[in-house]
Coordinates of C-alpha atoms in Angstrom, one line a residue:
M1289 CA 108.6 113.6 106.9
K1290 CA 110.8 113.6 103.9
T1291 CA 109.7 111.7 100.8
K1292 CA 111.4 111.1 97.5
E1293 CA 109.2 113.8 96.0
N1294 CA 110.5 116.6 98.3
S1295 CA 113.8 115.5 99.9
A1296 CA 115.9 118.0 97.9
L1297 CA 113.6 121.0 98.3
T1298 CA 114.0 123.9 100.6
P1299 CA 110.9 125.1 102.5
K1300 CA 110.7 128.1 100.2
M1301 CA 110.7 125.9 97.2
K1302 CA 107.9 123.8 98.7
K1303 CA 105.9 126.9 99.4
C1304 CA 106.4 128.1 95.8
A1305 CA 105.2 124.7 94.4
E1306 CA 102.2 124.7 96.7
R1307 CA 101.4 128.3 95.7
I1308 CA 101.6 127.3 92.0
I1309 CA 98.9 124.7 92.3
S1310 CA 96.6 126.7 94.6
N1311 CA 93.3 128.1 93.3
E1312 CA 94.5 131.6 94.0
F1313 CA 97.4 131.4 91.6
D1314 CA 96.6 133.4 88.5
G1315 CA 99.7 132.4 86.4
N1316 CA 101.5 135.6 87.1
I1317 CA 105.1 134.5 87.9
S1318 CA 106.3 138.0 88.7
K1319 CA 103.6 138.4 91.3
L1320 CA 104.4 135.0 92.7
C1321 CA 108.1 135.8 93.0
D1322 CA 107.3 139.1 94.7
E1323 CA 105.1 137.3 97.2
L1324 CA 107.8 134.8 98.0
C1325 CA 110.6 137.4 97.9
I1326 CA 112.6 135.6 95.3
A1327 CA 114.0 136.7 91.9
R1328 CA 112.4 135.4 88.7
S1329 CA 115.7 133.8 87.8
T1330 CA 115.5 131.8 91.1
F1331 CA 112.0 130.6 90.2
Y1332 CA 113.2 129.5 86.7
R1333 CA 116.3 127.8 88.2
W1334 CA 114.0 125.9 90.5
Y1335 CA 111.6 125.1 87.7
D1336 CA 114.4 123.5 85.7
K1337 CA 115.0 121.1 88.6
K1338 CA 113.4 117.7 88.2
E1339 CA 112.8 117.5 92.0
F1340 CA 110.8 120.7 91.9
K1341 CA 108.6 119.5 88.9
D1342 CA 108.2 116.1 90.6
Y1343 CA 107.0 117.8 93.7
I1344 CA 104.5 120.0 91.7
N1345 CA 103.2 116.8 90.1
F1346 CA 103.0 115.0 93.4
L1347 CA 100.9 117.9 94.8
I1348 CA 98.7 117.9 91.7
D1349 CA 98.1 114.2 92.0
R1350 CA 97.3 114.5 95.7
Y1351 CA 94.9 117.4 95.0
T1352 CA 93.1 115.7 92.1
E1353 CA 92.8 112.4 94.1
T1354 CA 90.9 114.2 96.8
E1355 CA 88.6 115.9 94.3
L1356 CA 88.0 112.7 92.2
F1357 CA 84.8 111.7 94.1
E1358 CA 83.3 115.1 93.8
I1359 CA 84.0 115.2 90.1
W1360 CA 82.5 111.8 89.6
K1361 CA 79.4 112.9 91.5
A1362 CA 79.1 116.1 89.4
I1363 CA 79.4 114.1 86.1
I1364 CA 76.8 111.6 87.3
D1365 CA 74.4 114.4 88.5
T1366 CA 74.7 116.1 85.2
A1367 CA 74.3 112.8 83.3
K1368 CA 71.1 112.1 85.3
K1369 CA 69.7 115.4 84.1
G1370 CA 70.1 114.2 80.5
S1371 CA 73.2 116.0 79.3
P1372 CA 74.5 114.1 76.3
Q1373 CA 78.1 115.3 76.9
A1374 CA 78.0 114.1 80.5
L1375 CA 76.6 110.8 79.6
K1376 CA 79.3 110.3 76.9
L1377 CA 82.0 111.4 79.4
F1378 CA 80.7 109.1 82.1
F1379 CA 80.7 106.0 79.9
D1380 CA 84.0 106.9 78.3
L1381 CA 85.6 107.3 81.7
K1382 CA 83.9 104.1 83.0
N1383 CA 85.3 102.1 80.1
L1384 CA 88.7 103.6 80.5
Q1385 CA 88.7 102.8 84.2
R1386 CA 87.6 99.2 83.4
K1387 CA 90.4 98.8 80.8
N1388 CA 93.0 100.2 83.3
T1389 CA 91.9 97.8 86.0
E1390 CA 91.8 94.9 83.7
S1391 CA 95.4 95.5 82.4
S1392 CA 96.7 96.0 86.0
G1393 CA 95.2 92.7 87.2
V1394 CA 92.9 94.4 89.6
I1395 CA 89.3 93.3 89.4
F1396 CA 86.8 96.2 89.5
I1397 CA 83.2 95.5 90.4
S1398 CA 80.7 98.3 90.3
G1399 CA 77.4 98.2 92.2
E1400 CA 75.7 96.9 89.0
D1401 CA 78.0 94.0 88.4
K1402 CA 77.1 90.6 89.8
I1403 CA 79.4 87.7 90.6
E1404 CA 77.8 84.3 89.8
A1405 CA 79.2 81.1 91.2

């Protein structure tokens, strides 16, 4: 299925973008280019393309969305153990989420909120 994020990309460009966001990528562009059998100049030409960067961002968003619940659980577990940093982060993120949903017109109700008639 072609999407706006990847319609102008070749399979090798997609593989490169997917490799960049993988846990195994150590930031070494030369190694990445060797693995994909492409020249460094090709990588940088791809990297200059908006479509390529958009696809990387799309992949990052998709990955982080799937990890979001695990991250929240980790923050909550750490906060429950009494970590001041985790408690602060939890409430900062909770307030940010509340502000974002209020400005978008979406109503967010947590398990602690009550609706009274």
